[in-house]
mmCIF file of C-alpha atoms in Angstrom:
data_model
loop_
_atom_site.group_PDB
_atom_site.id
_atom_site.type_symbol
_atom_site.label_atom_id
_atom_site.label_comp_id
_atom_site.label_asym_id
_atom_site.label_seq_id
_atom_site.Cartn_x
_atom_site.Cartn_y
_atom_site.Cartn_z
ATOM 1 C CA SER S 1 -94.181 -28.926 -17.216
ATOM 2 C CA GLU S 2 -94.432 -28.552 -20.948
ATOM 3 C CA LYS S 3 -95.322 -30.589 -23.986
ATOM 4 C CA SER S 4 -92.522 -31.250 -26.399
ATOM 5 C CA ASP S 5 -94.814 -31.027 -29.442
ATOM 6 C CA ASP S 6 -95.964 -27.754 -30.973
ATOM 7 C CA ASP S 7 -98.532 -26.346 -28.589
ATOM 8 C CA ASP S 8 -101.381 -26.043 -31.127
ATOM 9 C CA SER S 9 -104.735 -25.210 -29.629
ATOM 10 C CA ASP S 10 -106.384 -28.100 -31.434
ATOM 11 C CA ASP S 11 -103.989 -30.688 -30.027
ATOM 12 C CA ASP S 12 -105.815 -33.855 -29.061
ATOM 13 C CA PRO S 13 -105.190 -34.443 -25.329
ATOM 14 C CA ASP S 14 -105.449 -38.171 -25.981
ATOM 15 C CA ASP S 15 -102.818 -38.098 -28.759
ATOM 16 C CA ASP S 16 -100.346 -40.834 -27.866
ATOM 17 C CA ASP S 17 -97.562 -38.957 -29.661
ATOM 18 C CA ASP S 18 -97.524 -36.207 -27.034
ATOM 19 C CA ILE S 19 -94.627 -36.173 -24.570
ATOM 20 C CA VAL S 20 -95.133 -34.452 -21.243
ATOM 21 C CA GLU S 21 -91.811 -33.066 -20.029
ATOM 22 C CA PHE S 22 -91.108 -32.088 -16.421
ATOM 23 C CA HIS S 23 -88.055 -30.063 -15.422
ATOM 24 C CA ASP S 24 -88.045 -31.518 -11.905
ATOM 25 C CA ASP S 25 -88.345 -34.944 -10.349
ATOM 26 C CA LEU S 26 -91.657 -36.675 -11.060
ATOM 27 C CA LEU S 27 -93.584 -38.738 -8.493
ATOM 28 C CA LEU S 28 -96.812 -40.486 -9.527
ATOM 29 C CA MET S 29 -98.773 -42.023 -6.648
ATOM 30 C CA ASN S 30 -101.915 -44.120 -6.467
ATOM 31 C CA PRO S 31 -101.270 -46.474 -3.534
ATOM 32 C CA ALA S 32 -104.910 -47.055 -2.551
ATOM 33 C CA THR S 33 -106.060 -50.648 -2.760
ATOM 34 C CA GLY S 34 -106.894 -51.512 -6.371
ATOM 35 C CA GLY S 35 -105.476 -48.230 -7.649
ATOM 36 C CA GLU S 36 -104.212 -48.099 -11.220
ATOM 37 C CA ILE S 37 -102.023 -45.695 -13.183
ATOM 38 C CA TYR S 38 -102.354 -45.302 -16.967
ATOM 39 C CA VAL S 39 -99.571 -43.825 -19.094
ATOM 40 C CA PHE S 40 -100.938 -43.082 -22.583
ATOM 41 C CA GLY S 41 -98.304 -40.520 -23.542
ATOM 42 C CA GLY S 42 -94.582 -40.108 -23.165
ATOM 43 C CA LEU S 43 -93.189 -38.874 -19.852
ATOM 44 C CA GLN S 44 -89.841 -37.204 -19.256
ATOM 45 C CA ALA S 45 -88.440 -35.827 -16.006
ATOM 46 C CA LYS S 46 -85.204 -35.579 -14.052
ATOM 47 C CA SER S 47 -86.198 -38.733 -12.204
ATOM 48 C CA VAL S 48 -89.373 -40.772 -12.430
ATOM 49 C CA THR S 49 -90.897 -42.656 -9.506
ATOM 50 C CA ILE S 50 -94.193 -44.503 -9.718
ATOM 51 C CA LEU S 51 -95.693 -45.644 -6.403
ATOM 52 C CA GLY S 52 -98.732 -47.746 -7.167
ATOM 53 C CA SER S 53 -100.943 -50.189 -5.352
ATOM 54 C CA GLY S 54 -99.523 -53.286 -7.038
ATOM 55 C CA HIS S 55 -102.628 -53.310 -9.266
ATOM 56 C CA THR S 56 -101.312 -51.909 -11.788
ATOM 57 C CA THR S 57 -99.380 -49.388 -13.921
ATOM 58 C CA HIS S 58 -100.376 -49.599 -17.601
ATOM 59 C CA LEU S 59 -97.812 -48.415 -20.149
ATOM 60 C CA SER S 60 -99.191 -47.994 -23.645
ATOM 61 C CA ALA S 61 -96.763 -47.761 -26.577
ATOM 62 C CA GLU S 62 -94.795 -44.898 -25.091
ATOM 63 C CA THR S 63 -91.460 -43.870 -23.569
ATOM 64 C CA VAL S 64 -90.838 -43.028 -19.932
ATOM 65 C CA ARG S 65 -87.468 -41.290 -19.506
ATOM 66 C CA ALA S 66 -85.446 -40.139 -16.517
ATOM 67 C CA THR S 67 -82.825 -37.663 -17.668
ATOM 68 C CA THR S 68 -80.638 -37.189 -14.574
ATOM 69 C CA GLY S 69 -81.847 -39.688 -11.977
ATOM 70 C CA ASP S 70 -83.423 -43.104 -11.523
ATOM 71 C CA LEU S 71 -86.554 -44.580 -13.044
ATOM 72 C CA THR S 72 -88.371 -46.655 -10.412
ATOM 73 C CA ILE S 73 -91.710 -48.426 -10.750
ATOM 74 C CA SER S 74 -93.004 -49.766 -7.428
ATOM 75 C CA ASP S 75 -96.014 -51.501 -8.897
ATOM 76 C CA SER S 76 -96.928 -54.249 -11.315
ATOM 77 C CA LEU S 77 -96.434 -53.237 -14.939
ATOM 78 C CA LEU S 78 -98.577 -54.141 -17.947
ATOM 79 C CA VAL S 79 -96.972 -53.443 -21.328
ATOM 80 C CA ASP S 80 -99.245 -52.548 -24.249
ATOM 81 C CA GLY S 81 -97.527 -52.283 -27.630
ATOM 82 C CA ASP S 82 -93.906 -51.210 -28.060
ATOM 83 C CA CYS S 83 -92.843 -49.527 -24.813
ATOM 84 C CA PHE S 84 -89.564 -47.960 -23.693
ATOM 85 C CA LEU S 85 -88.023 -47.241 -20.285
ATOM 86 C CA THR S 86 -84.881 -45.091 -20.244
ATOM 87 C CA ALA S 87 -82.599 -43.733 -17.529
ATOM 88 C CA ASP S 88 -79.977 -41.554 -19.195
ATOM 89 C CA VAL S 89 -77.600 -41.467 -16.210
ATOM 90 C CA GLY S 90 -79.332 -43.541 -13.533
ATOM 91 C CA ASN S 91 -80.812 -46.953 -12.742
ATOM 92 C CA ILE S 92 -84.075 -48.685 -13.623
ATOM 93 C CA ALA S 93 -85.941 -50.873 -11.125
ATOM 94 C CA ILE S 94 -89.333 -52.564 -11.273
ATOM 95 C CA ARG S 95 -90.250 -53.814 -7.827
ATOM 96 C CA PRO S 96 -93.130 -54.395 -5.400
ATOM 97 C CA THR S 97 -94.744 -51.661 -3.366
ATOM 98 C CA ASN S 98 -93.616 -50.912 0.175
ATOM 99 C CA LEU S 99 -96.315 -53.351 1.296
ATOM 100 C CA GLY S 100 -94.915 -56.061 -0.958
ATOM 101 C CA GLN S 101 -97.665 -55.904 -3.571
ATOM 102 C CA GLY S 102 -97.060 -56.293 -7.306
ATOM 103 C CA GLY S 103 -93.715 -55.910 -9.002
ATOM 104 C CA MET S 104 -94.514 -58.329 -11.841
ATOM 105 C CA VAL S 105 -94.160 -57.451 -15.522
ATOM 106 C CA ASP S 106 -96.635 -58.855 -18.059
ATOM 107 C CA ALA S 107 -98.119 -58.150 -21.469
ATOM 108 C CA GLU S 108 -101.362 -56.160 -21.554
ATOM 109 C CA ASN S 109 -102.748 -58.253 -24.419
ATOM 110 C CA PRO S 110 -103.118 -61.982 -23.669
ATOM 111 C CA ASN S 111 -101.200 -64.165 -26.086
ATOM 112 C CA GLY S 112 -103.049 -64.408 -29.387
ATOM 113 C CA SER S 113 -105.950 -62.203 -28.270
ATOM 114 C CA THR S 114 -105.070 -59.343 -30.661
ATOM 115 C CA ALA S 115 -102.654 -58.555 -33.455
ATOM 116 C CA THR S 116 -100.751 -56.240 -31.105
ATOM 117 C CA THR S 117 -97.264 -57.297 -30.050
ATOM 118 C CA ASP S 118 -96.200 -56.217 -26.598
ATOM 119 C CA THR S 119 -92.499 -55.446 -26.328
ATOM 120 C CA LEU S 120 -90.357 -53.711 -23.720
ATOM 121 C CA THR S 121 -87.048 -51.992 -24.433
ATOM 122 C CA LEU S 122 -84.906 -50.632 -21.592
ATOM 123 C CA SER S 123 -81.757 -48.521 -21.524
ATOM 124 C CA ALA S 124 -79.871 -47.350 -18.431
ATOM 125 C CA ALA S 125 -76.476 -45.883 -17.697
ATOM 126 C CA GLY S 126 -76.589 -47.854 -14.445
ATOM 127 C CA THR S 127 -78.281 -51.045 -13.310
ATOM 128 C CA ILE S 128 -81.554 -52.639 -14.379
ATOM 129 C CA THR S 129 -83.394 -54.789 -11.842
ATOM 130 C CA PHE S 130 -86.562 -56.850 -12.086
ATOM 131 C CA GLU S 131 -87.421 -57.892 -8.549
ATOM 132 C CA LYS S 132 -90.424 -60.089 -9.355
ATOM 133 C CA ALA S 133 -91.430 -62.515 -12.104
ATOM 134 C CA MET S 134 -91.725 -61.476 -15.734
ATOM 135 C CA GLY S 135 -94.310 -63.092 -17.980
ATOM 136 C CA SER S 136 -95.824 -65.390 -15.386
ATOM 137 C CA THR S 137 -99.357 -64.427 -16.485
ATOM 138 C CA ASP S 138 -98.992 -63.095 -20.048
ATOM 139 C CA ALA S 139 -95.519 -63.069 -21.559
ATOM 140 C CA LEU S 140 -94.037 -60.194 -23.528
ATOM 141 C CA ASP S 141 -93.373 -60.779 -27.215
ATOM 142 C CA LYS S 142 -89.849 -59.366 -26.930
ATOM 143 C CA LEU S 143 -87.548 -58.013 -24.225
ATOM 144 C CA THR S 144 -84.571 -55.851 -25.182
ATOM 145 C CA ILE S 145 -81.967 -54.159 -22.998
ATOM 146 C CA THR S 146 -79.829 -51.896 -25.159
ATOM 147 C CA LYS S 147 -77.562 -50.591 -22.392
ATOM 148 C CA ALA S 148 -76.846 -51.289 -18.705
ATOM 149 C CA THR S 149 -74.119 -52.117 -16.241
ATOM 150 C CA ASP S 150 -75.610 -54.911 -14.112
ATOM 151 C CA VAL S 151 -78.890 -56.622 -15.029
ATOM 152 C CA THR S 152 -80.717 -58.766 -12.482
ATOM 153 C CA PHE S 153 -83.772 -60.980 -12.813
ATOM 154 C CA ASN S 154 -84.642 -61.938 -9.239
ATOM 155 C CA GLN S 155 -87.372 -64.380 -10.233
ATOM 156 C CA SER S 156 -88.554 -66.284 -13.293
ATOM 157 C CA LEU S 157 -88.397 -64.855 -16.809
ATOM 158 C CA VAL S 158 -90.834 -65.964 -19.536
ATOM 159 C CA VAL S 159 -90.853 -64.303 -22.969
ATOM 160 C CA ASP S 160 -92.687 -65.358 -26.150
ATOM 161 C CA GLY S 161 -89.861 -64.197 -28.395
ATOM 162 C CA ASP S 162 -86.321 -62.856 -28.314
ATOM 163 C CA VAL S 163 -84.518 -61.690 -25.187
ATOM 164 C CA THR S 164 -81.509 -59.502 -26.005
ATOM 165 C CA ILE S 165 -79.331 -57.997 -23.272
ATOM 166 C CA ASN S 166 -76.392 -55.625 -23.763
ATOM 167 C CA ALA S 167 -74.591 -55.059 -20.473
ATOM 168 C CA THR S 168 -71.077 -54.291 -19.285
ATOM 169 C CA GLY S 169 -71.335 -55.744 -15.778
ATOM 170 C CA THR S 170 -72.962 -58.840 -14.286
ATOM 171 C CA VAL S 171 -76.120 -60.346 -15.755
ATOM 172 C CA SER S 172 -77.864 -62.530 -13.166
ATOM 173 C CA PHE S 173 -80.731 -64.968 -13.688
ATOM 174 C CA LEU S 174 -81.967 -66.123 -10.275
ATOM 175 C CA GLY S 175 -84.998 -68.132 -11.445
ATOM 176 C CA ASN S 176 -86.212 -70.178 -14.391
ATOM 177 C CA VAL S 177 -85.739 -68.768 -17.897
ATOM 178 C CA THR S 178 -88.298 -69.826 -20.522
ATOM 179 C CA ILE S 179 -88.087 -68.591 -24.102
ATOM 180 C CA ASN S 180 -91.090 -69.574 -26.233
ATOM 181 C CA LYS S 181 -92.139 -69.323 -29.879
ATOM 182 C CA GLY S 182 -88.652 -69.995 -31.230
ATOM 183 C CA GLY S 183 -87.160 -66.946 -29.538
ATOM 184 C CA SER S 184 -83.473 -66.631 -28.699
ATOM 185 C CA LEU S 185 -81.595 -65.605 -25.562
ATOM 186 C CA THR S 186 -78.651 -63.307 -26.295
ATOM 187 C CA VAL S 187 -76.365 -61.650 -23.730
ATOM 188 C CA LEU S 188 -73.554 -59.487 -25.122
ATOM 189 C CA GLY S 189 -70.639 -57.518 -23.654
ATOM 190 C CA ALA S 190 -70.968 -58.677 -20.051
ATOM 191 C CA SER S 191 -68.171 -59.122 -17.546
ATOM 192 C CA SER S 192 -70.027 -62.082 -16.050
ATOM 193 C CA ILE S 193 -73.217 -64.078 -16.530
ATOM 194 C CA THR S 194 -74.662 -66.089 -13.662
ATOM 195 C CA PHE S 195 -77.520 -68.570 -13.604
ATOM 196 C CA SER S 196 -78.198 -69.433 -9.983
ATOM 197 C CA SER S 197 -80.988 -71.965 -9.620
ATOM 198 C CA GLY S 198 -83.695 -72.964 -12.034
ATOM 199 C CA LEU S 199 -83.896 -74.227 -15.586
ATOM 200 C CA VAL S 200 -83.387 -72.637 -18.999
ATOM 201 C CA ASN S 201 -85.718 -73.836 -21.746
ATOM 202 C CA LEU S 202 -85.952 -72.905 -25.420
ATOM 203 C CA ASN S 203 -89.383 -73.895 -26.724
ATOM 204 C CA ASP S 204 -91.008 -74.020 -30.161
ATOM 205 C CA GLN S 205 -89.677 -72.973 -33.554
ATOM 206 C CA ALA S 206 -89.624 -69.797 -35.630
ATOM 207 C CA ASN S 207 -88.998 -69.968 -39.375
ATOM 208 C CA GLY S 208 -88.447 -73.715 -39.138
ATOM 209 C CA SER S 209 -85.791 -73.684 -36.430
ATOM 210 C CA GLY S 210 -85.543 -73.551 -32.672
ATOM 211 C CA GLY S 211 -84.185 -70.469 -30.961
ATOM 212 C CA ASN S 212 -80.532 -69.973 -30.064
ATOM 213 C CA ILE S 213 -78.520 -69.005 -27.002
ATOM 214 C CA ILE S 214 -75.522 -66.670 -27.168
ATOM 215 C CA LEU S 215 -73.686 -65.987 -23.912
ATOM 216 C CA GLU S 216 -70.820 -63.485 -24.181
ATOM 217 C CA ALA S 217 -68.968 -62.772 -20.944
ATOM 218 C CA ASP S 218 -65.528 -63.190 -19.418
ATOM 219 C CA THR S 219 -66.988 -65.405 -16.668
ATOM 220 C CA ILE S 220 -69.993 -67.671 -17.172
ATOM 221 C CA THR S 221 -71.610 -69.656 -14.364
ATOM 222 C CA LEU S 222 -74.306 -72.067 -15.515
ATOM 223 C CA PRO S 223 -77.171 -73.423 -13.361
ATOM 224 C CA LEU S 224 -76.664 -75.840 -10.485
ATOM 225 C CA THR S 225 -78.605 -78.742 -12.000
ATOM 226 C CA GLU S 226 -77.197 -81.098 -14.633
ATOM 227 C CA ASP S 227 -78.830 -80.744 -18.069
ATOM 228 C CA ALA S 228 -80.566 -77.583 -16.816
ATOM 229 C CA ILE S 229 -80.251 -75.818 -20.188
ATOM 230 C CA THR S 230 -82.371 -77.521 -22.834
ATOM 231 C CA ALA S 231 -83.493 -76.855 -26.394
ATOM 232 C CA ASN S 232 -86.913 -78.423 -26.924
ATOM 233 C CA ALA S 233 -87.153 -77.843 -30.680
ATOM 234 C CA ALA S 234 -84.812 -78.889 -33.484
ATOM 235 C CA GLY S 235 -82.157 -76.589 -34.915
ATOM 236 C CA SER S 236 -81.050 -74.602 -31.860
ATOM 237 C CA THR S 237 -77.428 -73.549 -31.347
ATOM 238 C CA PHE S 238 -75.592 -72.566 -28.158
ATOM 239 C CA THR S 239 -72.661 -70.129 -28.379
ATOM 240 C CA LEU S 240 -70.302 -69.349 -25.480
ATOM 241 C CA ARG S 241 -67.531 -66.788 -25.890
ATOM 242 C CA PRO S 242 -65.595 -64.178 -23.903
ATOM 243 C CA THR S 243 -66.211 -60.452 -24.083
ATOM 244 C CA SER S 244 -62.535 -59.494 -23.867
ATOM 245 C CA THR S 245 -60.717 -59.760 -27.147
ATOM 246 C CA SER S 246 -57.703 -61.611 -25.729
ATOM 247 C CA ARG S 247 -59.145 -63.704 -22.883
ATOM 248 C CA SER S 248 -58.164 -67.376 -23.148
ATOM 249 C CA ILE S 249 -60.817 -70.095 -23.277
ATOM 250 C CA LEU S 250 -60.558 -73.393 -21.414
ATOM 251 C CA LEU S 251 -62.935 -76.040 -22.731
ATOM 252 C CA ALA S 252 -63.599 -79.363 -20.974
ATOM 253 C CA SER S 253 -61.087 -78.965 -18.122
ATOM 254 C CA PRO S 254 -57.622 -79.099 -19.710
ATOM 255 C CA PRO S 255 -54.717 -79.316 -17.215
ATOM 256 C CA ALA S 256 -54.105 -75.558 -17.093
ATOM 257 C CA SER S 257 -54.521 -72.656 -14.721
ATOM 258 C CA THR S 258 -58.038 -71.236 -14.826
ATOM 259 C CA SER S 259 -57.000 -67.761 -13.668
ATOM 260 C CA GLY S 260 -57.979 -65.026 -16.097
ATOM 261 C CA THR S 261 -59.795 -67.372 -18.466
ATOM 262 C CA LEU S 262 -63.304 -68.146 -19.657
ATOM 263 C CA ASN S 263 -63.430 -71.520 -17.916
ATOM 264 C CA LEU S 264 -65.955 -73.861 -19.542
ATOM 265 C CA SER S 265 -65.123 -76.850 -17.370
ATOM 266 C CA LEU S 266 -66.616 -80.320 -17.569
ATOM 267 C CA THR S 267 -68.734 -79.378 -14.554
ATOM 268 C CA GLN S 268 -70.071 -76.329 -16.389
ATOM 269 C CA LEU S 269 -70.680 -78.306 -19.597
ATOM 270 C CA SER S 270 -72.695 -80.874 -17.641
ATOM 271 C CA LYS S 271 -75.307 -78.175 -16.999
ATOM 272 C CA ILE S 272 -76.072 -78.084 -20.736
ATOM 273 C CA ASP S 273 -78.116 -80.873 -22.309
ATOM 274 C CA THR S 274 -75.824 -80.653 -25.317
ATOM 275 C CA ALA S 275 -77.629 -83.458 -27.168
ATOM 276 C CA THR S 276 -80.690 -81.204 -27.544
ATOM 277 C CA PHE S 277 -78.739 -78.548 -29.487
ATOM 278 C CA ALA S 278 -77.807 -78.836 -33.157
ATOM 279 C CA HIS S 279 -74.433 -77.141 -32.558
ATOM 280 C CA ILE S 280 -72.329 -75.972 -29.647
ATOM 281 C CA ILE S 281 -70.124 -73.040 -30.716
ATOM 282 C CA ILE S 282 -67.127 -71.886 -28.680
ATOM 283 C CA GLY S 283 -65.354 -68.591 -29.424
ATOM 284 C CA HIS S 284 -65.865 -65.750 -31.876
ATOM 285 C CA GLU S 285 -66.749 -66.648 -35.446
ATOM 286 C CA SER S 286 -67.183 -64.592 -38.595
ATOM 287 C CA ASP S 287 -68.239 -66.007 -41.972
ATOM 288 C CA GLY S 288 -67.553 -69.552 -40.842
ATOM 289 C CA HIS S 289 -64.012 -68.945 -39.533
ATOM 290 C CA ALA S 290 -62.284 -67.528 -36.458
ATOM 291 C CA ASN S 291 -62.905 -63.795 -36.142
ATOM 292 C CA SER S 292 -59.658 -61.913 -36.803
ATOM 293 C CA GLY S 293 -60.678 -59.178 -34.357
ATOM 294 C CA TYR S 294 -60.204 -61.554 -31.405
ATOM 295 C CA THR S 295 -57.047 -63.226 -30.103
ATOM 296 C CA ASN S 296 -58.625 -65.739 -27.719
ATOM 297 C CA ALA S 297 -56.364 -68.793 -27.387
ATOM 298 C CA VAL S 298 -58.261 -72.044 -26.742
ATOM 299 C CA GLN S 299 -57.142 -75.089 -24.767
ATOM 300 C CA ILE S 300 -59.252 -78.240 -24.921
ATOM 301 C CA GLY S 301 -59.412 -81.008 -22.326
ATOM 302 C CA ALA S 302 -61.429 -84.232 -22.289
ATOM 303 C CA ILE S 303 -63.624 -86.517 -20.237
ATOM 304 C CA ASN S 304 -62.102 -89.683 -18.782
ATOM 305 C CA THR S 305 -65.231 -91.824 -18.525
ATOM 306 C CA GLN S 306 -65.337 -94.584 -21.115
ATOM 307 C CA GLY S 307 -68.409 -94.514 -23.319
ATOM 308 C CA LEU S 308 -69.290 -90.885 -22.581
ATOM 309 C CA TYR S 309 -69.005 -87.990 -25.001
ATOM 310 C CA THR S 310 -67.391 -84.747 -23.944
ATOM 311 C CA ILE S 311 -69.952 -82.960 -26.138
ATOM 312 C CA GLU S 312 -73.075 -84.815 -27.280
ATOM 313 C CA THR S 313 -73.628 -82.921 -30.507
ATOM 314 C CA ASN S 314 -71.759 -81.085 -33.268
ATOM 315 C CA LEU S 315 -69.012 -78.822 -31.931
ATOM 316 C CA GLU S 316 -67.316 -75.769 -33.458
ATOM 317 C CA VAL S 317 -64.309 -74.153 -31.751
ATOM 318 C CA TYR S 318 -62.814 -70.832 -32.886
ATOM 319 C CA GLY S 319 -59.686 -69.143 -31.528
ATOM 320 C CA SER S 320 -56.390 -67.450 -32.310
ATOM 321 C CA THR S 321 -54.650 -70.741 -31.486
ATOM 322 C CA ILE S 322 -56.109 -74.108 -30.459
ATOM 323 C CA ASN S 323 -54.361 -76.748 -28.380
ATOM 324 C CA VAL S 324 -55.837 -80.163 -27.559
ATOM 325 C CA ALA S 325 -54.093 -80.924 -24.272
ATOM 326 C CA ASP S 326 -52.528 -84.192 -23.134
ATOM 327 C CA PHE S 327 -53.305 -85.869 -19.799
ATOM 328 C CA SER S 328 -51.440 -88.183 -17.440
ATOM 329 C CA SER S 329 -53.983 -90.949 -18.073
ATOM 330 C CA PRO S 330 -54.693 -92.443 -21.513
ATOM 331 C CA ASP S 331 -58.361 -92.705 -20.509
ATOM 332 C CA TYR S 332 -58.855 -89.029 -21.336
ATOM 333 C CA VAL S 333 -60.169 -88.860 -24.911
ATOM 334 C CA PHE S 334 -61.834 -85.820 -26.468
ATOM 335 C CA VAL S 335 -64.957 -87.219 -28.158
ATOM 336 C CA VAL S 336 -67.921 -85.441 -29.717
ATOM 337 C CA ASP S 337 -71.129 -87.085 -30.899
ATOM 338 C CA GLY S 338 -71.249 -85.418 -34.283
ATOM 339 C CA THR S 339 -68.899 -83.266 -36.338
ATOM 340 C CA LEU S 340 -65.883 -81.501 -34.849
ATOM 341 C CA LYS S 341 -64.562 -78.259 -36.285
ATOM 342 C CA LEU S 342 -61.370 -76.618 -34.962
ATOM 343 C CA ASP S 343 -60.755 -73.282 -36.675
ATOM 344 C CA ALA S 344 -57.801 -71.059 -35.727
ATOM 345 C CA LEU S 345 -56.287 -67.832 -36.985
ATOM 346 C CA ASN S 346 -52.845 -69.298 -36.300
ATOM 347 C CA ASN S 347 -51.690 -72.747 -35.154
ATOM 348 C CA ILE S 348 -53.549 -75.884 -34.110
ATOM 349 C CA VAL S 349 -51.603 -78.386 -32.006
ATOM 350 C CA ILE S 350 -53.075 -81.779 -31.098
ATOM 351 C CA ASN S 351 -51.444 -83.566 -28.150
ATOM 352 C CA ASN S 352 -54.277 -85.930 -27.269
ATOM 353 C CA GLU S 353 -56.589 -88.460 -28.851
ATOM 354 C CA ILE S 354 -59.660 -86.949 -30.503
ATOM 355 C CA GLU S 355 -62.704 -88.540 -32.030
ATOM 356 C CA ALA S 356 -65.852 -87.452 -33.871
ATOM 357 C CA GLY S 357 -68.916 -89.640 -33.492
ATOM 358 C CA VAL S 358 -71.495 -90.787 -35.975
ATOM 359 C CA ARG S 359 -74.497 -88.713 -34.955
ATOM 360 C CA GLY S 360 -77.030 -88.509 -37.771
ATOM 361 C CA ALA S 361 -76.897 -91.900 -39.481
ATOM 362 C CA GLY S 362 -76.969 -91.540 -43.248
ATOM 363 C CA ASP S 363 -75.447 -88.048 -43.178
ATOM 364 C CA ARG S 364 -72.178 -88.110 -45.136
ATOM 365 C CA ASN S 365 -70.831 -85.375 -42.853
ATOM 366 C CA ALA S 366 -71.522 -87.304 -39.643
ATOM 367 C CA GLY S 367 -68.301 -88.025 -37.786
ATOM 368 C CA THR S 368 -66.313 -85.418 -39.739
ATOM 369 C CA ILE S 369 -63.325 -83.649 -38.211
ATOM 370 C CA GLU S 370 -62.441 -80.365 -39.919
ATOM 371 C CA LEU S 371 -59.182 -78.582 -39.022
ATOM 372 C CA TYR S 372 -58.409 -75.114 -40.402
ATOM 373 C CA ALA S 373 -55.439 -72.854 -39.617
ATOM 374 C CA LYS S 374 -55.721 -69.605 -41.565
ATOM 375 C CA ASN S 375 -52.218 -68.219 -40.974
ATOM 376 C CA GLY S 376 -50.450 -71.099 -39.244
ATOM 377 C CA TYR S 377 -49.802 -74.830 -39.161
ATOM 378 C CA ILE S 378 -51.639 -77.908 -37.963
ATOM 379 C CA LYS S 379 -49.509 -80.370 -36.051
ATOM 380 C CA GLN S 380 -50.073 -83.580 -34.146
ATOM 381 C CA GLU S 381 -47.197 -83.898 -31.708
ATOM 382 C CA ASN S 382 -46.093 -85.555 -28.507
ATOM 383 C CA PRO S 383 -45.672 -83.047 -25.692
ATOM 384 C CA THR S 384 -42.232 -82.537 -24.156
ATOM 385 C CA LEU S 385 -43.603 -83.881 -20.880
ATOM 386 C CA ASN S 386 -45.475 -86.921 -22.223
ATOM 387 C CA LEU S 387 -47.434 -87.807 -19.111
ATOM 388 C CA ASP S 388 -49.399 -90.748 -20.513
ATOM 389 C CA ALA S 389 -46.385 -92.190 -22.394
ATOM 390 C CA ARG S 390 -48.421 -92.507 -25.605
ATOM 391 C CA THR S 391 -47.109 -91.294 -28.950
ATOM 392 C CA ASN S 392 -48.981 -90.103 -32.016
ATOM 393 C CA GLU S 393 -52.352 -90.500 -30.376
ATOM 394 C CA ALA S 394 -55.190 -91.303 -32.751
ATOM 395 C CA ILE S 395 -57.449 -88.948 -34.650
ATOM 396 C CA ARG S 396 -60.657 -90.896 -35.355
ATOM 397 C CA ALA S 397 -63.281 -89.720 -37.801
ATOM 398 C CA ASN S 398 -65.342 -90.885 -40.745
ATOM 399 C CA ARG S 399 -63.976 -87.954 -42.742
ATOM 400 C CA LEU S 400 -60.958 -85.733 -42.089
ATOM 401 C CA ILE S 401 -60.630 -82.311 -43.723
ATOM 402 C CA VAL S 402 -57.391 -80.416 -43.043
ATOM 403 C CA ARG S 403 -56.289 -77.019 -44.376
ATOM 404 C CA ALA S 404 -53.396 -74.887 -43.172
ATOM 405 C CA SER S 405 -51.283 -71.994 -44.396
ATOM 406 C CA THR S 406 -47.777 -72.977 -43.266
ATOM 407 C CA GLY S 407 -47.836 -76.772 -43.031
ATOM 408 C CA ILE S 408 -49.625 -79.943 -41.926
ATOM 409 C CA ASP S 409 -47.957 -82.637 -39.821
ATOM 410 C CA LEU S 410 -50.265 -85.506 -38.809
ATOM 411 C CA PRO S 411 -48.012 -88.590 -38.457
#
């Protein structure tokens, strides 16, 4: 092995800036009952395997890096300060010992006990797996995954701050997800995101607002329970959008094929307690308008239960084109309890009845419908196959704002 710093004779052996580099695989073992492993300096090796007792590996403001293989911690992990786990070409796994002990990830410093923030940043060319609970005793202040294929949380996840995940494969949450202190949950670049069982809660505020959720994937599966995703502090937003630049979006079960789409059906929407969010945002947005780098066409359906809102808060929809689809029954009406914004790069076509509610009494913008077509037209028309036999179906709002490049036709 060798140290990566200059090998001065007066080097402090306890200097946390030292990195110990091994040119072979590294195995650290302390499996005896109650055994602990302390990492006070950086470690680098071809692969890194820690086999502990389950009680515990302590990582203190340093980087552990596997350069050509996997990084595996079979032990509980306590994170002290800003810590980094990296597998340049392999996978990262934090799991119990062979005897089933440990595997949890927690902060070294109990919440509020010191000024130290405990954060964990991971990067892997392959998969990242957390086999046991994170934050069940003392939550991290931030969790960041800068790179991975698949990311899996097998049990509950609790973080007292932001969770940011960049992944190209499947991101799976198999237990409860709790984000405290106004933190946000952000997943970017994924092929799919799956919430199996459990609840998702955003708690508290930061800088006067609740945290946000951004889910970016070509397939999104929300939890099994209705209203499972909840914002418990005012001001939170929930964004759902595809990763692929041209993948179509189906919102609220329009009568269309779901193949090859980001399908945000009525069943999926029922898993979100939309009334607890300030805004639901669908699609890619930039500076308040549809992002010109994406060509995601959007089709919008409706709910057919009288007295129920399709979305129980303010809704923003962004796409290359937007079509509000017609149904065979006139009972299908697209209604939001708040403002409705449809913003397209090209055309907006409205074939069905739409309505914006009056959420926020006394707010002059409550019940506003805003339609914007940057390069196209906005048209209310009867479909060629008029299944419900209704013509010129109503647009209901307290205020209607319409802007288009090549024409407006709202008879």
